[in-house]
Tab-separated table of N, CA, C and O in Angstrom:
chain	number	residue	atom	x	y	z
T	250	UNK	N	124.776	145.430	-9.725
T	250	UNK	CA	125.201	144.896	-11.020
T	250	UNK	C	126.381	145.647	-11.589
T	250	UNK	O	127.057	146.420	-10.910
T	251	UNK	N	126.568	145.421	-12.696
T	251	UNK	CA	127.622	145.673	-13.299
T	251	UNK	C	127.987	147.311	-13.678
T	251	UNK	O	129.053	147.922	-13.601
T	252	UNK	N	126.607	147.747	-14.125
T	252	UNK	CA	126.069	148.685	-14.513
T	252	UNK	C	125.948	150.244	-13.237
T	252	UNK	O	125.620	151.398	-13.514
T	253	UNK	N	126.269	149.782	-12.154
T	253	UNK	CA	125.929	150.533	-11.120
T	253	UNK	C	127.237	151.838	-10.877
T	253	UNK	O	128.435	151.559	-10.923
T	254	UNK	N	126.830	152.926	-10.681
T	254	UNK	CA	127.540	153.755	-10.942
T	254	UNK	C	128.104	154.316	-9.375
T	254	UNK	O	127.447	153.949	-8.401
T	255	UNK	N	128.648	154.713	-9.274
T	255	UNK	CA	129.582	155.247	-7.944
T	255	UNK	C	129.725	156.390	-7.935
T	255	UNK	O	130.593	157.060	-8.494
T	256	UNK	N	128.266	156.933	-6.831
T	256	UNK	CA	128.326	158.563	-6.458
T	256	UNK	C	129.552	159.050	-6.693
T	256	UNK	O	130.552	158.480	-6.257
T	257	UNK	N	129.609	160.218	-7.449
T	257	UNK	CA	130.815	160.981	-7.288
T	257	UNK	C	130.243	162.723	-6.674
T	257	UNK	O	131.006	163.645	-6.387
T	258	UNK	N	128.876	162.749	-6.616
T	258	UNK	CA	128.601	164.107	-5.848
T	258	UNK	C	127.338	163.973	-5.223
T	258	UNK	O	126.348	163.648	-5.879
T	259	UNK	N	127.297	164.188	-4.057
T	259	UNK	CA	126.414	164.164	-2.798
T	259	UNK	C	125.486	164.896	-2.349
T	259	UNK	O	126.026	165.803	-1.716
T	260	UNK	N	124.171	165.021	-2.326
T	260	UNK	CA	123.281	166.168	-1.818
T	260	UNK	C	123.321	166.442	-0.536
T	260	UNK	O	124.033	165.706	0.147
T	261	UNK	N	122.677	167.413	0.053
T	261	UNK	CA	123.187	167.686	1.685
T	261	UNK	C	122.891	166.708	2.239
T	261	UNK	O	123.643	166.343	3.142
T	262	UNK	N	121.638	165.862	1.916
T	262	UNK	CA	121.241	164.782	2.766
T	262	UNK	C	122.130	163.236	2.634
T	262	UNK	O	122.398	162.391	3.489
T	263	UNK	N	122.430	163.315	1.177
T	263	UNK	CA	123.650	161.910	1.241
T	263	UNK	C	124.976	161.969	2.207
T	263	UNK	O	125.557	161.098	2.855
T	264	UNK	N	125.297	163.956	1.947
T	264	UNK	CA	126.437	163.955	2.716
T	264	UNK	C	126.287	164.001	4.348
T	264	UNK	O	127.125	164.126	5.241
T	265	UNK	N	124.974	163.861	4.358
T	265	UNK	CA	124.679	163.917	6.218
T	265	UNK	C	125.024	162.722	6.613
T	265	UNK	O	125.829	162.594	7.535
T	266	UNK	N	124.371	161.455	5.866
T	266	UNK	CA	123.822	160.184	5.653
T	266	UNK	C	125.542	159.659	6.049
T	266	UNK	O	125.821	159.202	7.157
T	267	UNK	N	126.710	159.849	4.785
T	267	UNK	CA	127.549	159.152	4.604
T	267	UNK	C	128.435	159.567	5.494
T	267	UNK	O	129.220	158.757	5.987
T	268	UNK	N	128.454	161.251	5.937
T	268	UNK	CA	129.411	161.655	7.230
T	268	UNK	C	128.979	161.186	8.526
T	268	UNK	O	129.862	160.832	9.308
T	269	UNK	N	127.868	161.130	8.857
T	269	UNK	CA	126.988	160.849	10.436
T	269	UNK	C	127.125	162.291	10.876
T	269	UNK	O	127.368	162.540	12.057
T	270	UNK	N	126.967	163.340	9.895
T	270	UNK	CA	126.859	164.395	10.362
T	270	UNK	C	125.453	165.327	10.283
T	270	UNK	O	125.380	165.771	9.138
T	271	UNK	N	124.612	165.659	10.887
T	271	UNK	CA	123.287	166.121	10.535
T	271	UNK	C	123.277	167.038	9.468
T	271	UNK	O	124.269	167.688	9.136
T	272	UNK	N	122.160	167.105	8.915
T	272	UNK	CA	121.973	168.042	7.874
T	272	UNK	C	121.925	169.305	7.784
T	272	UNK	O	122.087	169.837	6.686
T	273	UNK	N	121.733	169.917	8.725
T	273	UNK	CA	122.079	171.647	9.907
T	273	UNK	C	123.033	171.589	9.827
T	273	UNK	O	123.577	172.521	9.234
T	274	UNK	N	123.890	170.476	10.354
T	274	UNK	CA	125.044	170.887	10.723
T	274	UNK	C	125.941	171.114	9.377
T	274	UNK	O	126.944	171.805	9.198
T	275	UNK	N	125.283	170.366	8.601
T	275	UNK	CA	126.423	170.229	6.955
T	275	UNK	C	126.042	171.513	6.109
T	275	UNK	O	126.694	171.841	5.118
T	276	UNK	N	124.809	172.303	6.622
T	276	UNK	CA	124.485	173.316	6.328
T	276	UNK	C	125.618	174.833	6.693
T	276	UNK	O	126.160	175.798	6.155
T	277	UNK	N	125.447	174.179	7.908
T	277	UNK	CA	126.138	175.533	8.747
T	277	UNK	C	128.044	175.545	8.373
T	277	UNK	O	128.857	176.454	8.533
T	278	UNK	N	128.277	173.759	7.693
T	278	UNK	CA	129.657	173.915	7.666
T	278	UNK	C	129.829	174.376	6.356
T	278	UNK	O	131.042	174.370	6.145
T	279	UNK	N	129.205	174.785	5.340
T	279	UNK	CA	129.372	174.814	3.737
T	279	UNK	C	129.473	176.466	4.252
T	279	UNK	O	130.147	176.970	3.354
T	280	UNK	N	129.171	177.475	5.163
T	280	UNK	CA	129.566	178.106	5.217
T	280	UNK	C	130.110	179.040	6.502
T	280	UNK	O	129.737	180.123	6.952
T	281	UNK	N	131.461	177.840	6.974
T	281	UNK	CA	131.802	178.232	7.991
T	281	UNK	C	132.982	179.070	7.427
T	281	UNK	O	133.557	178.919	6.349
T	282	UNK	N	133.275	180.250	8.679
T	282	UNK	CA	134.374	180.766	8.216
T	282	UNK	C	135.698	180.445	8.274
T	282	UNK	O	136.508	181.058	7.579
T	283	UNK	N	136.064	179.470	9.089
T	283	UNK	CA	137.337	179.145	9.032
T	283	UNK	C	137.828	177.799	7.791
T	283	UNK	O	138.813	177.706	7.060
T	284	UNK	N	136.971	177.157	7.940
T	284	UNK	CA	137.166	175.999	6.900
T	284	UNK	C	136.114	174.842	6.666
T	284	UNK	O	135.998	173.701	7.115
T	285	UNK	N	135.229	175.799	5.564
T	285	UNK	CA	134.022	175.647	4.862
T	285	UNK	C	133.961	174.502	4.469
T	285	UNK	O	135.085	174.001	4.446
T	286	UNK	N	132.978	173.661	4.057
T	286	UNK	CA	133.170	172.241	3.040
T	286	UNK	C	132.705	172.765	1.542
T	286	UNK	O	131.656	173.368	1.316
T	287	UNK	N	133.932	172.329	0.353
T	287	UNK	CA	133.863	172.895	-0.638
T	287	UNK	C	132.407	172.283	-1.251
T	287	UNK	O	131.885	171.220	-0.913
T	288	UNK	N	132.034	172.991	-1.978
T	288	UNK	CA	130.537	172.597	-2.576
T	288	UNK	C	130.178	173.328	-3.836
T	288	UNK	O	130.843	174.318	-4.144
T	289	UNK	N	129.266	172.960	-4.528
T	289	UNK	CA	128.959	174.067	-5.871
T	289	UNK	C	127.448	173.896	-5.585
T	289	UNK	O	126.703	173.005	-5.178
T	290	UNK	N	127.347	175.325	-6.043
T	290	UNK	CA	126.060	175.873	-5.846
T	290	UNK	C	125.321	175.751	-7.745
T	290	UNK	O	125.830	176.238	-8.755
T	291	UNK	N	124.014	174.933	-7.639
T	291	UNK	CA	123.483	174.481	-9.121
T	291	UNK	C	122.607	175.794	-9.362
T	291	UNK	O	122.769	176.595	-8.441
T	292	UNK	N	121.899	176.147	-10.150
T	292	UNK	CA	120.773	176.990	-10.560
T	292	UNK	C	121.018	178.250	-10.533
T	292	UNK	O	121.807	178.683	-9.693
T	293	UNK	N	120.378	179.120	-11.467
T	293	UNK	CA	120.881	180.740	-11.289
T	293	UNK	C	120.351	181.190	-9.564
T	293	UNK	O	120.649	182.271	-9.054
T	294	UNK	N	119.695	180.327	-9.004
T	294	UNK	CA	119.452	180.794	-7.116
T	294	UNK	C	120.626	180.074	-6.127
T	294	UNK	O	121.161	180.391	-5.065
T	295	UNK	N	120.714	179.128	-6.900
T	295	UNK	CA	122.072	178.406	-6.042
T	295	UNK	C	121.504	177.818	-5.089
T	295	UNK	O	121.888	177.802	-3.920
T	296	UNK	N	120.215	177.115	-5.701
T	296	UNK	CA	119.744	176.675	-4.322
T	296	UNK	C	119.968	174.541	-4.133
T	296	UNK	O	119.748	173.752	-3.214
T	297	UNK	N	120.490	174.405	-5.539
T	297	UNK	CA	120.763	172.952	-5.703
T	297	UNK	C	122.086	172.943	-5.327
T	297	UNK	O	122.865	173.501	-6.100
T	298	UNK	N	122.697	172.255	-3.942
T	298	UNK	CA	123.906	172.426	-3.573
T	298	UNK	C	124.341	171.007	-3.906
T	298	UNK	O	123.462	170.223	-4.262
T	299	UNK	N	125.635	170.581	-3.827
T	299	UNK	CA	126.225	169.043	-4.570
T	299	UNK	C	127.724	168.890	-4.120
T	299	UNK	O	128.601	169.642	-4.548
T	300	UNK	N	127.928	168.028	-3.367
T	300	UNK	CA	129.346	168.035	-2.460
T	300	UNK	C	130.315	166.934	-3.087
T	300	UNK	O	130.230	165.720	-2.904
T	301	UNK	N	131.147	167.532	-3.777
T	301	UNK	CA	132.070	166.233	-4.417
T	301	UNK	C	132.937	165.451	-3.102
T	301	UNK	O	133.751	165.872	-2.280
T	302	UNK	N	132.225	163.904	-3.399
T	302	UNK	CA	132.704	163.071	-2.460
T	302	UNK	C	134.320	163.070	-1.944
T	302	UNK	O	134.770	162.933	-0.807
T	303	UNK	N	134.733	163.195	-2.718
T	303	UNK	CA	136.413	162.989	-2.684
T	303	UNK	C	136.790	164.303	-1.805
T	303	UNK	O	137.427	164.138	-0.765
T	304	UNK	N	136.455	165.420	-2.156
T	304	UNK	CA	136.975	166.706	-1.597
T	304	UNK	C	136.175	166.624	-0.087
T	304	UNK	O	136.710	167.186	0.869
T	305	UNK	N	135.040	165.997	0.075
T	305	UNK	CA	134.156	165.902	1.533
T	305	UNK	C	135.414	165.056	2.118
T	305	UNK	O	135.642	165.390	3.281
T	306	UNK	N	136.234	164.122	1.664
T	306	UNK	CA	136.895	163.102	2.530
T	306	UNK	C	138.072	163.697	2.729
T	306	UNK	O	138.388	163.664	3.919
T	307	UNK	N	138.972	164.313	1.927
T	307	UNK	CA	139.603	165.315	2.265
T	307	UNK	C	139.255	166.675	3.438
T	307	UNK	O	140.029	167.242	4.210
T	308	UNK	N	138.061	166.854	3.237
T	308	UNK	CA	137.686	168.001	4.187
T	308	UNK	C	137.532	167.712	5.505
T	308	UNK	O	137.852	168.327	6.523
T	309	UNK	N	136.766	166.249	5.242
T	309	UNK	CA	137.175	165.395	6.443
T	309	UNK	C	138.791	165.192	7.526
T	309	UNK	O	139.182	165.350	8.682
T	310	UNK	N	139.217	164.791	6.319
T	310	UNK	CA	140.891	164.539	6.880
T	310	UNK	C	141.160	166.310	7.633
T	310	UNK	O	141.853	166.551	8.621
T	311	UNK	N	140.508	167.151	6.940
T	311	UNK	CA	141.599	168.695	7.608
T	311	UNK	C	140.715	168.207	9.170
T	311	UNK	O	141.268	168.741	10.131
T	312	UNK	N	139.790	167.542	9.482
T	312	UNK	CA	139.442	168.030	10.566
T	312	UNK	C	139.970	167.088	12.060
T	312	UNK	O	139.584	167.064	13.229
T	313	UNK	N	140.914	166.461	11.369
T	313	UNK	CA	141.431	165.472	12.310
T	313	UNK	C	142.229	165.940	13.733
T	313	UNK	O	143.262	166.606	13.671
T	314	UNK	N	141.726	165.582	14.817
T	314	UNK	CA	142.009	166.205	15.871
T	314	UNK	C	143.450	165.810	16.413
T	314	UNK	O	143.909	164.669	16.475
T	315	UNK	N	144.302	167.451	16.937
T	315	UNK	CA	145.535	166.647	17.152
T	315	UNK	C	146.179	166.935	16.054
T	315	UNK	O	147.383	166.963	16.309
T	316	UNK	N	145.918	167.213	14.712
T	316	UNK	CA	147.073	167.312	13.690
T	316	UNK	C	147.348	168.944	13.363
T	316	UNK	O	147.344	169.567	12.302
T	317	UNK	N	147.613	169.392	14.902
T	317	UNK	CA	147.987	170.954	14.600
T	317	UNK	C	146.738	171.626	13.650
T	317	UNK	O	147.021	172.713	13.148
T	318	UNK	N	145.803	171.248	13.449
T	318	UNK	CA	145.515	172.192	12.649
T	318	UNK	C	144.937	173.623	13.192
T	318	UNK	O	144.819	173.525	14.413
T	319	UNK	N	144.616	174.655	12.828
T	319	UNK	CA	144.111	176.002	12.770
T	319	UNK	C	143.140	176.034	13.815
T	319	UNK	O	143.370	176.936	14.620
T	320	UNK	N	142.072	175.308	14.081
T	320	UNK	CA	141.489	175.343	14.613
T	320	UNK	C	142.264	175.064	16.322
T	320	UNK	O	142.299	175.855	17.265
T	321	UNK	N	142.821	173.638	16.230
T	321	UNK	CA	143.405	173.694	17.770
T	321	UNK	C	144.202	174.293	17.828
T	321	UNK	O	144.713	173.669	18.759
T	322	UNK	N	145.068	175.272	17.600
T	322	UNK	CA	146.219	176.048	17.865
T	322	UNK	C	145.258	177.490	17.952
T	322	UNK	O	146.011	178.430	18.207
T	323	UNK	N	144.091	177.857	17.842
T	323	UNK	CA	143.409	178.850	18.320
T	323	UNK	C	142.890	178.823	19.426
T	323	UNK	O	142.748	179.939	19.926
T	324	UNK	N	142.411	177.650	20.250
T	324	UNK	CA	141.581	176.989	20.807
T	324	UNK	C	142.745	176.633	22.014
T	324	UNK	O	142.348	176.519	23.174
T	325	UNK	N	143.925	176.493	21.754
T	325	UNK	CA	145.142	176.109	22.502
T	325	UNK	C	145.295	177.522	23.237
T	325	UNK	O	145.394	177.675	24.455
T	326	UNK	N	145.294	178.453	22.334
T	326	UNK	CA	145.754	179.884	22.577
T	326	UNK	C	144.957	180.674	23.194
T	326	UNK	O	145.473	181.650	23.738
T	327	UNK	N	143.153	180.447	23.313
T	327	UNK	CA	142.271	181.038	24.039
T	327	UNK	C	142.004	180.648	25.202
T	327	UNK	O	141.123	181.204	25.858
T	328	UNK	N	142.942	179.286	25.827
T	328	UNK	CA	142.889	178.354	27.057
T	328	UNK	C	143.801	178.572	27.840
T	328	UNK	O	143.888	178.062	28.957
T	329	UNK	N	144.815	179.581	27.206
T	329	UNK	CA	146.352	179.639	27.652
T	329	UNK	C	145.962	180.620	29.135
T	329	UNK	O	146.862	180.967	29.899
Protein backbone atom coordinates (compact mmCIF):
# COMPACT_ATOMS: atom_id res chain seq x y z
CA UNK A 1 0.00 0.00 0.00
CA UNK A 2 0.63 3.36 0.03
CA UNK A 3 1.72 3.52 3.46
CA UNK A 4 4.64 1.00 3.13
CA UNK A 5 7.92 2.16 4.07
CA UNK A 6 11.34 1.32 2.34
CA UNK A 7 14.03 -0.35 4.52
CA UNK A 8 16.62 2.08 4.87
CA UNK A 9 18.72 -0.19 7.55
CA UNK A 10 19.19 -3.92 7.54
CA UNK A 11 19.81 -6.52 10.30
CA UNK A 12 22.54 -9.12 9.69
CA UNK A 13 19.93 -11.43 8.57
CA UNK A 14 18.07 -8.95 5.97
CA UNK A 15 21.55 -8.11 4.83
CA UNK A 16 22.34 -11.90 4.28
CA UNK A 17 18.82 -12.33 2.73
CA UNK A 18 19.18 -9.21 0.24
CA UNK A 19 23.14 -9.80 -0.56
CA UNK A 20 22.91 -13.86 -1.05
CA UNK A 21 25.56 -13.61 1.30
CA UNK A 22 25.40 -15.91 4.53
CA UNK A 23 25.10 -14.58 7.79
CA UNK A 24 28.86 -15.76 9.05
CA UNK A 25 29.95 -14.53 6.34
CA UNK A 26 28.33 -10.83 6.82
CA UNK A 27 29.58 -11.36 10.26
CA UNK A 28 33.12 -11.95 9.50
CA UNK A 29 32.93 -8.99 6.79
CA UNK A 30 31.71 -6.12 9.35
CA UNK A 31 35.02 -6.85 10.61
CA UNK A 32 37.36 -7.50 8.01
CA UNK A 33 40.56 -5.81 7.89
CA UNK A 34 40.98 -4.65 4.64
CA UNK A 35 37.50 -3.39 3.76
CA UNK A 36 34.91 -3.90 6.45
CA UNK A 37 31.07 -3.34 5.69
CA UNK A 38 30.21 -0.05 7.37
CA UNK A 39 27.63 -0.75 10.16
CA UNK A 40 26.57 0.86 13.60
CA UNK A 41 26.70 -0.89 16.53
CA UNK A 42 23.00 -0.18 18.79
CA UNK A 43 23.09 -0.63 22.72
CA UNK A 44 25.71 0.29 25.35
CA UNK A 45 27.02 -3.80 24.34
CA UNK A 46 26.82 -3.11 20.70
CA UNK A 47 25.24 -6.06 20.27
CA UNK A 48 22.18 -4.65 17.94
CA UNK A 49 24.12 -4.28 14.65
CA UNK A 50 22.07 -2.30 11.54
CA UNK A 51 23.63 -1.97 7.98
CA UNK A 52 22.54 1.13 6.06
CA UNK A 53 21.27 -0.20 2.77
CA UNK A 54 22.73 2.36 0.50
CA UNK A 55 26.35 2.19 1.99
CA UNK A 56 25.91 -2.07 1.79
CA UNK A 57 25.41 -1.28 -2.15
CA UNK A 58 28.19 0.84 -2.32
CA UNK A 59 30.30 -1.64 -0.33
CA UNK A 60 29.09 -3.89 -2.69
CA UNK A 61 30.26 -1.89 -5.76
CA UNK A 62 34.12 -1.66 -3.92
CA UNK A 63 34.00 -5.35 -4.37
CA UNK A 64 33.70 -5.59 -8.03
CA UNK A 65 36.14 -7.87 -9.58
CA UNK A 66 38.62 -6.53 -12.10
CA UNK A 67 38.23 -2.85 -11.03
CA UNK A 68 41.87 -2.66 -9.74
CA UNK A 69 40.85 -2.68 -6.51
CA UNK A 70 43.23 -3.37 -3.29
CA UNK A 71 42.41 -6.51 -2.93
CA UNK A 72 43.41 -7.81 -6.62
CA UNK A 73 46.52 -5.87 -6.94
CA UNK A 74 47.66 -7.81 -3.64
CA UNK A 75 46.54 -11.03 -4.82
CA UNK A 76 48.20 -10.09 -8.39
CA UNK A 77 51.43 -9.45 -6.43
CA UNK A 78 51.45 -12.71 -4.21
CA UNK A 79 51.02 -14.82 -7.68
CA UNK A 80 53.81 -12.93 -9.31
Amino acid sequence: GKNRVEKEYFSVAETSTYGGISQRTIRDLLIDPFNPIPHFRIGSAGRIIRIKKSEFDQWMDSQRAGQGNELDELIKGILK
